[in-house]
Structures are given as structure tokens and as C-alpha cells.
């Protein structure tokens, strides 16, 4: 008889880290469901989590590392692959210097909290500054804005007590990312509305979240900063600011008031194509409520002014005094991170960009959001001193995720060495010299420390309780496989290269500015012999609740942490800044734009916006039948009236063309969109030569996007939403 066990575990496909029940038969994962005994999730999980058995047992999963042999790949023992990769890295460093080696960390590192930290430690050990992450191709404006504005050390107001909430370009019922707590967002929103919370949503699409809003502003894409400036102007002119909070804690208010004054309700209404009275109603509803916050998402950040947008979100939150005050409960107390004292005071602004490594193009530098990933392809292609010759890609798929797919393709093919750590032969791995096959989620231990840590990423994120969970390894690697854990791959390289790595677990945002305990530092060298379980124990050495105690509650636990916001320090003079000169100068540029020109441009009558998919985490799982349900492509969603006006029918093949490039697609009707807007899911499609497979795998939106036109001068992120396009019939 087969041995069957069902035990509590943690799904780590996204940052929510849902508590689940995992059924394992003879070492193989066969079923995942929500865990009704988990006090935080109460039986909730999403389609992605329930598909974990299909992901683990995918017939295309790599069970052995691969080495390129001409136009094909052959299996290679992981230890042998490390030998050869280490030797090639040493040769490149000796010839071209440490900067010739770069690292890219993608979102599929989420399941493995030691992986990005060890990868970073390895790169620091070889003294290369070229460490890039997915953060700067998504929402880097969140960290840039926090640096310019400062942090409120009392923390966020709790969603479950708020009277109103404002969401801009985000759909957390699907993404589980920003605003509505991701721990069962549907239930959280239903409960909030039932007790009377008024939700306000700004989105060109009537998304699942927007459909639940008391007020939904459905603007032209790209006008989010304009709308935020207009809302702030109404709040100021109507006298709805929290004047006491401003007087005690805020600088730059008069500068902000002057900057937003031109953004009258009439001007914003005409420019963004929203009713002026509804704009005013939204501003008054938000500002007159007792509590609530503002959050923006990927959709809004993909426009041109992500830094400014996020800054204005913080400004609106601040002028309304929407932060936790002395004596109120701490919304996100640490559990597997060190205890901290939340205080009703500001941490002042700090340097957010313009320091550290300078890239060789577009004047870009390191930032608090990380190195500008959109410039990495140029760093590979641009010859000369400092050219990137080797790239190690961990948990990411640049060929699917990076903008300007054709340039990315040229860059990756030109590398002297491309190494990926990947569970299958993704688009990027198909171009690699070595593909290292790693273990997967349930084959490794898990903990929720990373889900706590994300609160330093932006307001409205993280676990809104003193909750933690630990799960041991629940399933075995497949029989006969040769798999490594990602962090152990980097330790293996370091041993072979004679390096000593310093694994640093930073507690806090802004480069560790908010730590009350010293960071955990683990020294790794040729003598290091740690298990992942032992490394997790090291990572949690300063945690509020000991990891052993958390592990004693296998279904997770909300711990009894009586944390309240303390009074401000008597000598504190720090203030939040709502008058940052750089941000307000950008707002003036927005006001000076000729916003009517694009509407008269008949060559590009439509605007393409991004859209989340409930079944996929970026490019992962798009080929799995359990998730795509027979539709492995990403349609071009259009309003039925727009489809009819173009003489098309839902299901027709079309060509979507931007000023930069074109892609094939399949049109699909969607009444939730404005008639001048089309929407597509990112991170689909094949290589540029595989457009004929559009009905099987979709197409790559990133191909429509140049990296050196309409880009942010601080983070390098190009415009990836509000893309001018035209849609035409396509034969085939």
C-alpha cells in the first residue's frame, strides 16, 4: 500500500505565503488545498497554489542540470557543472574584471528565502556591483518615493479598521499584492464593505476590485499622477487636511499646495476623461473619513511617472494624517524578524538614487530600488571597459519579462557565459550555456519571514498581524534526480573559487536604516557545512518569536504580541517631506505636457495597458493545462464596440503594433475596458522566431517596448503601460 500523508505547508508562489495542506503519496506531491486550521488564511488558497502538484510533477521539469552542446543540451552532474562554471567565471574575471559578471534575480526566488541573499553574497565576494532584480522592471517608484518622502515609524493604518481605501491601477483580488491584505483578499474586502468601508478605485478597466468600489474612476491610461494631484488639490482647497499632524510632522506643505494648484477638478476631468464631480466626491470621501490609505499597483507604475505617482500617494496619505498614532496597535508587528519599537514620528528622507555604481548609458546609477534592470541588456551589448560578459539568472526569465525582447535576445546570445537556475527549459534557459536544476517548493523547508519583510517595500504590503509559520520538507525530490538548492549552488561556486561570502540578512528597508537589532551575518567559506534548516535558524537568530516556537505550531499561529505605537521621542525633529523638489519639478513637467496631442494621433488610436492573470505568476505555468485550461496564450482584450468598429470578431488573429515593434495576438472581447484601451498579460509568448505559435503560447508584450525611449531617468524603467498601439487584422 502506498504511504499517504497530509501535512500543513506554505505555498510560496507569491508573497502572500498561504497556509496550505499538502498531500504526499510515496514521496510525491499529489494534492494541495487550503488549510482550514490556519488562523490567517482559514482554508483559502488560489488556483496557482492548488496547481502545485502539477507544477512539481510537470513532465517538462528538469531533473538534471543541462549543458549546451552545440544546438542541443546534454545532462551534466550538478557538481561537475559547478566545477566548469567556477572555472569559466575565474577566467572572465581575470581577463575583464569583476564587473564583467552580473546577476539577475527574478520573482521565482520567493519560495527560497536564502537564495537571493546568498546570490548577493557571492557577487559581493567577487567584488562585482552588477546585481539586478525584477524590482526595477515592476514598481521601483515605491522605494524611490519613500526615500524622497520619508517613513512614518508608527506604520500603516489597518485595513480591517479603515473607513475608506484608495487603490490606483491595481487589482489585489487577483494579484494579492498591494492594499487589500493578500491573506484571502476576497474575504478581507467583503468583510470591509460589509462593515461600511468605502473603496475608491482608479483604473481604466472595471477590474474585479473596481467592480466592488463605491467610486470607480475609469480614466484614460497614463493620467494617474494627474488624478492624484487633482485629489490632493481638492483636499487642500476644501480644508480637509489634518492640520495638527501637518504642523507636528510634515515639511513642504506650502510647496505641495502651489504645485497641485493648477490641477483643478475641471482640468483633471478634461485631461483624464473622468467626471469632475466624481473626482471631487472621491477626494472628499477619502479625506473626510476617519482612516484609510492610498496604494498604487503595477498598472499605474508601468506608466511614465511611477516615482511621482507613488510620491503623490504618500503625500495624500500624509496630508490626511493617515498613519498609526501613539497608543494605537501596530498593524504589522514582527514575528520571525526582530522585535522593534514603532514610534509616532517620522524617519526623515534620505538619498534614494545617484550613488554607487554608475552604468555606462543613460546616466543611470544604483538606487534604493536596486540597479536599473532595463539597462542590463545594453550593458551586455555595449563594448568597452566594464562590458558584462557573464550573467547568472536565478528564478527569472528575462526573455519573457524584460522590455525590448529583441534587444534582450541579442544580448543574451552575445554573452560569453549564461547560467540559469531553472525548473524547466524556459525561453531564457534555451539560450543558456548551463541550466542548473533546483529543488522545488515542497522539497525544501519554508518559513514566512520573507512575507513579513515585504512591509518595508511599500505601505499596504506584508502580513497584518503577528503571524508566522514554518514548514519542513514535505516531499522528496523525484527518484533518480540530481537537484540542488539554489543557495547551495552559490556556496559551491564560492568553495571552488576560494571565496569567503558574508551572508547578510537585512532587517528593514532603506538599506537597513530601520534596524533595532544588528543584521544577521553568516560567514560562508570552504569549511561551511550548513543545511537549509540550520541556515533558516541563523536567519531567525534575532526573531521576536523563536523559530523553534513557530515550528511548534505547524498550521501557523497569530502570536500574542501586544505592540502599540509609542510616543515620539522628546528630541525628535524629523519630518516627512511632501515638498520634494525633484518630485514637484516632475509634476510641473506633467502639467506642461501637451496631453491633447496623443488623442489626435490617428496612427496610434489605442492605448495598451497591462493586466494580471489569476492563474499565473508572471511567466510561470503558462503551458500547464491545470492552469491555462486550454488557453495558453494572452489575448488582446478589447471592448466589443472597438472590435466591431475594426471589422473584427472575438478570436480573430491580429497584429498589435507600437511605434517600436509589433506582435501577433488573438483578440478577445471584454466589456470592462474603455473603448480606447486594450489590455494584455505580460510574460507570455515564445522567442521572436516563434510568432507562428501565437495561439499556443501567446506573444510577448515586452517586444513592443523600447528601453531607451520614454524611460524614467532615475530607475531606467521604460513606459510599459499606456503604450500607443494600433490593432489590425492578421492572416492565418
PDB file of C-alpha atoms in Angstrom, residues 307-452:
ATOM      1  CA  UNK A 307       8.128  57.645  -8.921  1.00  0.00           C
ATOM      2  CA  UNK A 308       5.906  60.716  -8.922  1.00  0.00           C
ATOM      3  CA  UNK A 309       2.728  58.657  -8.692  1.00  0.00           C
ATOM      4  CA  UNK A 310       3.978  56.777  -5.632  1.00  0.00           C
ATOM      5  CA  UNK A 311       5.191  60.015  -4.077  1.00  0.00           C
ATOM      6  CA  UNK A 312       1.777  61.650  -4.533  1.00  0.00           C
ATOM      7  CA  UNK A 313       0.126  58.570  -2.976  1.00  0.00           C
ATOM      8  CA  UNK A 314       2.300  59.110   0.088  1.00  0.00           C
ATOM      9  CA  UNK A 315       1.574  62.846   0.086  1.00  0.00           C
ATOM     10  CA  UNK A 316      -2.197  62.298   0.008  1.00  0.00           C
ATOM     11  CA  UNK A 317      -1.904  59.766   2.810  1.00  0.00           C
ATOM     12  CA  UNK A 318       0.215  62.171   4.850  1.00  0.00           C
ATOM     13  CA  UNK A 319      -1.752  65.403   4.448  1.00  0.00           C
ATOM     14  CA  UNK A 320      -4.797  63.469   5.654  1.00  0.00           C
ATOM     15  CA  UNK A 321      -2.801  62.166   8.653  1.00  0.00           C
ATOM     16  CA  UNK A 322      -3.394  58.523   7.724  1.00  0.00           C
ATOM     17  CA  UNK A 323      -0.711  56.849   9.804  1.00  0.00           C
ATOM     18  CA  UNK A 324      -0.920  54.991  13.084  1.00  0.00           C
ATOM     19  CA  UNK A 325      -0.624  57.254  16.132  1.00  0.00           C
ATOM     20  CA  UNK A 326       0.692  56.819  19.663  1.00  0.00           C
ATOM     21  CA  UNK A 327      -1.338  54.284  21.629  1.00  0.00           C
ATOM     22  CA  UNK A 328      -2.783  52.569  18.543  1.00  0.00           C
ATOM     23  CA  UNK A 329      -1.921  48.983  17.705  1.00  0.00           C
ATOM     24  CA  UNK A 330       0.981  48.188  15.432  1.00  0.00           C
ATOM     25  CA  UNK A 331      -0.516  46.835  12.216  1.00  0.00           C
ATOM     26  CA  UNK A 332       2.451  44.675  11.202  1.00  0.00           C
ATOM     27  CA  UNK A 333       4.471  43.634  14.239  1.00  0.00           C
ATOM     28  CA  UNK A 334       7.423  41.388  13.504  1.00  0.00           C
ATOM     29  CA  UNK A 335       7.411  37.699  14.389  1.00  0.00           C
ATOM     30  CA  UNK A 336      10.234  35.893  12.593  1.00  0.00           C
ATOM     31  CA  UNK A 337      12.025  39.223  12.318  1.00  0.00           C
ATOM     32  CA  UNK A 338      13.408  41.153  15.315  1.00  0.00           C
ATOM     33  CA  UNK A 339      11.058  42.998  17.621  1.00  0.00           C
ATOM     34  CA  UNK A 340      11.013  46.737  17.017  1.00  0.00           C
ATOM     35  CA  UNK A 341       9.527  49.786  18.693  1.00  0.00           C
ATOM     36  CA  UNK A 342       7.036  51.568  16.461  1.00  0.00           C
ATOM     37  CA  UNK A 343       7.033  55.294  17.208  1.00  0.00           C
ATOM     38  CA  UNK A 344       4.653  58.095  16.269  1.00  0.00           C
ATOM     39  CA  UNK A 345       7.322  60.037  14.426  1.00  0.00           C
ATOM     40  CA  UNK A 346       8.979  60.418  11.063  1.00  0.00           C
ATOM     41  CA  UNK A 347      12.165  58.948   9.762  1.00  0.00           C
ATOM     42  CA  UNK A 348      13.385  61.776   7.501  1.00  0.00           C
ATOM     43  CA  UNK A 349      14.017  61.461   3.753  1.00  0.00           C
ATOM     44  CA  UNK A 350      17.329  60.024   2.599  1.00  0.00           C
ATOM     45  CA  UNK A 351      19.380  59.618  -0.560  1.00  0.00           C
ATOM     46  CA  UNK A 352      17.446  57.393  -2.936  1.00  0.00           C
ATOM     47  CA  UNK A 353      19.491  57.494  -6.127  1.00  0.00           C
ATOM     48  CA  UNK A 354      22.593  58.929  -7.748  1.00  0.00           C
ATOM     49  CA  UNK A 355      25.092  56.906  -5.754  1.00  0.00           C
ATOM     50  CA  UNK A 356      27.027  53.656  -6.020  1.00  0.00           C
ATOM     51  CA  UNK A 357      27.703  52.062  -9.368  1.00  0.00           C
ATOM     52  CA  UNK A 358      27.198  54.240 -12.438  1.00  0.00           C
ATOM     53  CA  UNK A 359      26.031  52.437 -15.562  1.00  0.00           C
ATOM     54  CA  UNK A 360      27.576  53.233 -18.909  1.00  0.00           C
ATOM     55  CA  UNK A 361      24.428  54.558 -20.559  1.00  0.00           C
ATOM     56  CA  UNK A 362      21.605  56.997 -19.902  1.00  0.00           C
ATOM     57  CA  UNK A 363      23.239  58.380 -16.742  1.00  0.00           C
ATOM     58  CA  UNK A 364      21.714  55.653 -14.585  1.00  0.00           C
ATOM     59  CA  UNK A 365      23.050  54.704 -11.159  1.00  0.00           C
ATOM     60  CA  UNK A 366      22.328  52.393  -8.288  1.00  0.00           C
ATOM     61  CA  UNK A 367      19.197  53.290  -6.275  1.00  0.00           C
ATOM     62  CA  UNK A 368      17.315  52.204  -3.172  1.00  0.00           C
ATOM     63  CA  UNK A 369      15.185  50.141  -5.569  1.00  0.00           C
ATOM     64  CA  UNK A 370      18.282  48.416  -6.948  1.00  0.00           C
ATOM     65  CA  UNK A 371      20.237  48.612 -10.172  1.00  0.00           C
ATOM     66  CA  UNK A 372      18.226  49.564 -13.305  1.00  0.00           C
ATOM     67  CA  UNK A 373      17.450  46.199 -14.907  1.00  0.00           C
ATOM     68  CA  UNK A 374      16.140  47.768 -18.123  1.00  0.00           C
ATOM     69  CA  UNK A 375      19.717  48.851 -18.871  1.00  0.00           C
ATOM     70  CA  UNK A 376      21.300  45.430 -18.346  1.00  0.00           C
ATOM     71  CA  UNK A 377      20.852  44.332 -21.973  1.00  0.00           C
ATOM     72  CA  UNK A 378      22.722  47.481 -23.036  1.00  0.00           C
ATOM     73  CA  UNK A 379      25.478  46.742 -20.521  1.00  0.00           C
ATOM     74  CA  UNK A 380      25.873  43.347 -22.196  1.00  0.00           C
ATOM     75  CA  UNK A 381      25.830  44.690 -25.761  1.00  0.00           C
ATOM     76  CA  UNK A 382      27.902  47.848 -25.280  1.00  0.00           C
ATOM     77  CA  UNK A 383      31.579  47.020 -25.913  1.00  0.00           C
ATOM     78  CA  UNK A 384      34.401  48.536 -23.931  1.00  0.00           C
ATOM     79  CA  UNK A 385      35.693  48.617 -20.390  1.00  0.00           C
ATOM     80  CA  UNK A 386      33.127  47.223 -17.964  1.00  0.00           C
ATOM     81  CA  UNK A 387      31.112  45.232 -20.509  1.00  0.00           C
ATOM     82  CA  UNK A 388      29.075  42.414 -18.954  1.00  0.00           C
ATOM     83  CA  UNK A 389      30.330  39.087 -20.284  1.00  0.00           C
ATOM     84  CA  UNK A 390      28.587  36.632 -17.936  1.00  0.00           C
ATOM     85  CA  UNK A 391      25.085  36.571 -16.485  1.00  0.00           C
ATOM     86  CA  UNK A 392      23.728  34.281 -13.789  1.00  0.00           C
ATOM     87  CA  UNK A 393      19.939  34.302 -13.781  1.00  0.00           C
ATOM     88  CA  UNK A 394      18.168  32.999 -10.672  1.00  0.00           C
ATOM     89  CA  UNK A 395      14.414  32.428 -10.621  1.00  0.00           C
ATOM     90  CA  UNK A 396      13.831  34.762 -13.540  1.00  0.00           C
ATOM     91  CA  UNK A 397      13.049  34.630 -17.246  1.00  0.00           C
ATOM     92  CA  UNK A 398      14.429  37.767 -18.950  1.00  0.00           C
ATOM     93  CA  UNK A 399      13.305  36.676 -22.421  1.00  0.00           C
ATOM     94  CA  UNK A 400       9.726  36.770 -21.168  1.00  0.00           C
ATOM     95  CA  UNK A 401       9.925  39.563 -18.593  1.00  0.00           C
ATOM     96  CA  UNK A 402      12.376  42.223 -19.746  1.00  0.00           C
ATOM     97  CA  UNK A 403      11.284  45.032 -22.068  1.00  0.00           C
ATOM     98  CA  UNK A 404      12.530  45.126 -25.667  1.00  0.00           C
ATOM     99  CA  UNK A 405      12.571  41.385 -26.288  1.00  0.00           C
ATOM    100  CA  UNK A 406      14.604  41.538 -29.487  1.00  0.00           C
ATOM    101  CA  UNK A 407      17.381  43.520 -27.780  1.00  0.00           C
ATOM    102  CA  UNK A 408      17.264  41.119 -24.830  1.00  0.00           C
ATOM    103  CA  UNK A 409      17.609  38.206 -27.275  1.00  0.00           C
ATOM    104  CA  UNK A 410      20.665  39.761 -28.923  1.00  0.00           C
ATOM    105  CA  UNK A 411      22.202  40.484 -25.528  1.00  0.00           C
ATOM    106  CA  UNK A 412      21.746  37.012 -24.075  1.00  0.00           C
ATOM    107  CA  UNK A 413      23.029  35.321 -27.230  1.00  0.00           C
ATOM    108  CA  UNK A 414      26.164  37.500 -27.179  1.00  0.00           C
ATOM    109  CA  UNK A 415      27.237  36.543 -23.641  1.00  0.00           C
ATOM    110  CA  UNK A 416      30.385  34.521 -23.085  1.00  0.00           C
ATOM    111  CA  UNK A 417      28.571  32.701 -20.278  1.00  0.00           C
ATOM    112  CA  UNK A 418      24.877  32.471 -19.443  1.00  0.00           C
ATOM    113  CA  UNK A 419      23.856  30.360 -16.448  1.00  0.00           C
ATOM    114  CA  UNK A 420      20.262  29.920 -15.361  1.00  0.00           C
ATOM    115  CA  UNK A 421      18.802  28.222 -12.302  1.00  0.00           C
ATOM    116  CA  UNK A 422      15.508  26.981 -13.646  1.00  0.00           C
ATOM    117  CA  UNK A 423      12.987  24.188 -13.166  1.00  0.00           C
ATOM    118  CA  UNK A 424      12.368  23.861 -16.908  1.00  0.00           C
ATOM    119  CA  UNK A 425      13.771  24.982 -20.257  1.00  0.00           C
ATOM    120  CA  UNK A 426      12.236  28.436 -20.218  1.00  0.00           C
ATOM    121  CA  UNK A 427      12.830  30.892 -23.054  1.00  0.00           C
ATOM    122  CA  UNK A 428      15.924  32.169 -21.272  1.00  0.00           C
ATOM    123  CA  UNK A 429      17.252  28.733 -20.375  1.00  0.00           C
ATOM    124  CA  UNK A 430      17.019  27.719 -24.036  1.00  0.00           C
ATOM    125  CA  UNK A 431      19.739  30.329 -24.679  1.00  0.00           C
ATOM    126  CA  UNK A 432      21.931  29.336 -21.719  1.00  0.00           C
ATOM    127  CA  UNK A 433      25.280  27.592 -21.562  1.00  0.00           C
ATOM    128  CA  UNK A 434      24.337  25.849 -18.318  1.00  0.00           C
ATOM    129  CA  UNK A 435      20.939  25.270 -16.724  1.00  0.00           C
ATOM    130  CA  UNK A 436      21.097  24.251 -13.072  1.00  0.00           C
ATOM    131  CA  UNK A 437      18.109  22.158 -11.977  1.00  0.00           C
ATOM    132  CA  UNK A 438      16.942  23.170  -8.466  1.00  0.00           C
ATOM    133  CA  UNK A 439      14.661  21.607  -5.914  1.00  0.00           C
ATOM    134  CA  UNK A 440      11.113  22.917  -5.761  1.00  0.00           C
ATOM    135  CA  UNK A 441       8.876  24.358  -3.073  1.00  0.00           C
ATOM    136  CA  UNK A 442       7.690  21.359  -1.127  1.00  0.00           C
ATOM    137  CA  UNK A 443      11.118  19.697  -1.379  1.00  0.00           C
ATOM    138  CA  UNK A 444      12.628  22.490   0.719  1.00  0.00           C
ATOM    139  CA  UNK A 445      11.742  23.899   4.155  1.00  0.00           C
ATOM    140  CA  UNK A 446       9.631  27.052   4.297  1.00  0.00           C
ATOM    141  CA  UNK A 447       9.013  29.991   6.586  1.00  0.00           C
ATOM    142  CA  UNK A 448       7.106  33.277   6.405  1.00  0.00           C
ATOM    143  CA  UNK A 449       9.935  35.669   7.301  1.00  0.00           C
ATOM    144  CA  UNK A 450      10.073  36.982   3.730  1.00  0.00           C
ATOM    145  CA  UNK A 451       6.370  37.776   3.763  1.00  0.00           C
ATOM    146  CA  UNK A 452       6.946  39.885   6.875  1.00  0.00           C
TER     147      UNK A 452
END
